[in-house]
Amino acid sequence: VKKLGRANYQFFSESLHKDSRRQLSLEMDLHKALERNELVLHFQPQIDQTRNRVVGAEALIRWQHPVLGTLAPDKFIPLAEKMGLILPIGDWVLKEVCRVAALCQSLALTEIEFSINISAHQFLLDSLAENIHQYLEEHALPSALLTVELTESVLVKDVETTAAILTQLRDVGVKVSIDDFGTGYSSLSYLQQFPVDELKVDRSFLTGLSQYKNAEAIVSSIIRLAKDLGLKIVAEGVETEQQLSFLRAKECSIIQGYYYAKPLEAEALIAFIKTFNRV
Ligand code: C2E
Ligand code: CA
Ligand code: CA
Ligand code: CA
């Protein structure tokens, strides 16, 4: 199969430029990726550094392409959005996260929470909250185990629609997180208008700690803001001891990043949790 695949790619190279050829084959392949079981979720642990325990994980999608190898979401999620495939893919992600969450429950890893990235189209789908509710029920999962992560670009649509959807999600009992906080715009106005539970400090601000004089003040302010609003705060993309100790000093205890672990396949995640939490 692999050889045939390569031959096909070769064939296209005769007639098309390299970039458009790659794009065209990716589009054709993405149509089949779901039914061929080529999509996988990796899970990046979230650690509470004060309790020194894994408390959650963020689901991050990968595409195991038969010819190109493992593709990161940046390589195909925008394409999926453009092709209208993001809804079936997003739905698969929801189901798969519930499956793995149920697996953790069955292994007595009951405190592990799961975060899911939701795209703009998926957020605006009428049945999002209903679907999540259904999958939770199917696995008898407590809804508080799930957090949906929304970027600021998802939230800037129209205020009434956004507020209605967020209310539906909260009625189901899942939590709402603002991803990449501070990198979009009008952040503060929607904190005033919308019910959210969590802010995620974007990696760029943490990278900035060693580069920009202002970064410390920005990160401190975001953490302070979350605390004053009674929101959970998660720092993502934490790579170094320096970043970790800065966050510790500012009382940001939930940490996600290469410092502790890269995104892991479900089995490796479970092994990681067992070792880390000594259970
Ligand atoms: P994101 O939600 O901001 O996810 C965090 C990204 O940072 C992930 O990249 C993760 O692997 C990476 N990361 C985490 N810790 C570190 C670190 O310490 N250092 C560095 N350099 N990177 C770190 P990834 O997995 O490539 O995902 C990229 C983006 O794709 C995500 O950004 C998210 O917006 C999107 N995405 C991922 N999975 C899904 C999905 O299931 N559905 C949708 N709609 N989007 C997804
Ligand atoms: Ca995210
Ligand atoms: Ca993020
Ligand atoms: Ca990001």
XYZ file of C-alpha atoms in Angstrom, residues 39-47 54 56-62 64 70 92 96-97 99-100 103-104 109 112 114-115 256-276:
51
model
C -6.305 10.342 13.166
C -4.987 9.947 16.689
C -5.170 11.987 19.837
C -2.158 12.757 21.929
C -2.601 13.995 25.467
C -0.336 16.497 27.179
C -0.332 16.168 30.962
C -1.220 19.128 33.170
C 0.592 19.104 36.490
C -0.972 15.130 37.260
C -5.443 16.706 33.740
C -4.478 16.469 30.078
C -5.131 18.418 26.886
C -6.151 16.390 23.826
C -4.109 17.340 20.748
C -4.899 15.797 17.389
C -2.351 14.206 15.020
C -0.722 9.591 10.899
C 2.808 12.175 11.558
C -14.536 12.219 16.513
C -12.310 9.763 21.525
C -11.637 12.024 24.516
C -13.412 7.050 25.542
C -9.992 7.798 27.050
C -10.623 4.412 30.473
C -8.933 6.562 33.130
C -7.465 7.616 37.804
C -7.823 13.381 35.714
C -9.567 16.498 29.987
C -9.368 19.607 27.827
C 1.480 22.200 30.948
C 4.628 22.003 28.856
C 7.683 20.114 27.739
C 9.279 20.724 31.147
C 7.078 17.907 32.438
C 5.936 16.078 29.315
C 5.262 16.311 25.603
C 1.868 15.232 24.275
C 1.629 11.441 24.698
C -0.478 8.680 23.222
C -3.278 7.468 25.513
C -1.355 4.459 26.806
C 1.766 6.488 27.477
C -0.352 9.132 29.218
C -1.785 6.521 31.553
C 1.683 5.137 32.293
C 2.938 8.687 32.927
C 0.099 9.448 35.352
C 0.628 6.189 37.240
C 4.344 6.837 37.669
C 4.010 10.529 38.472
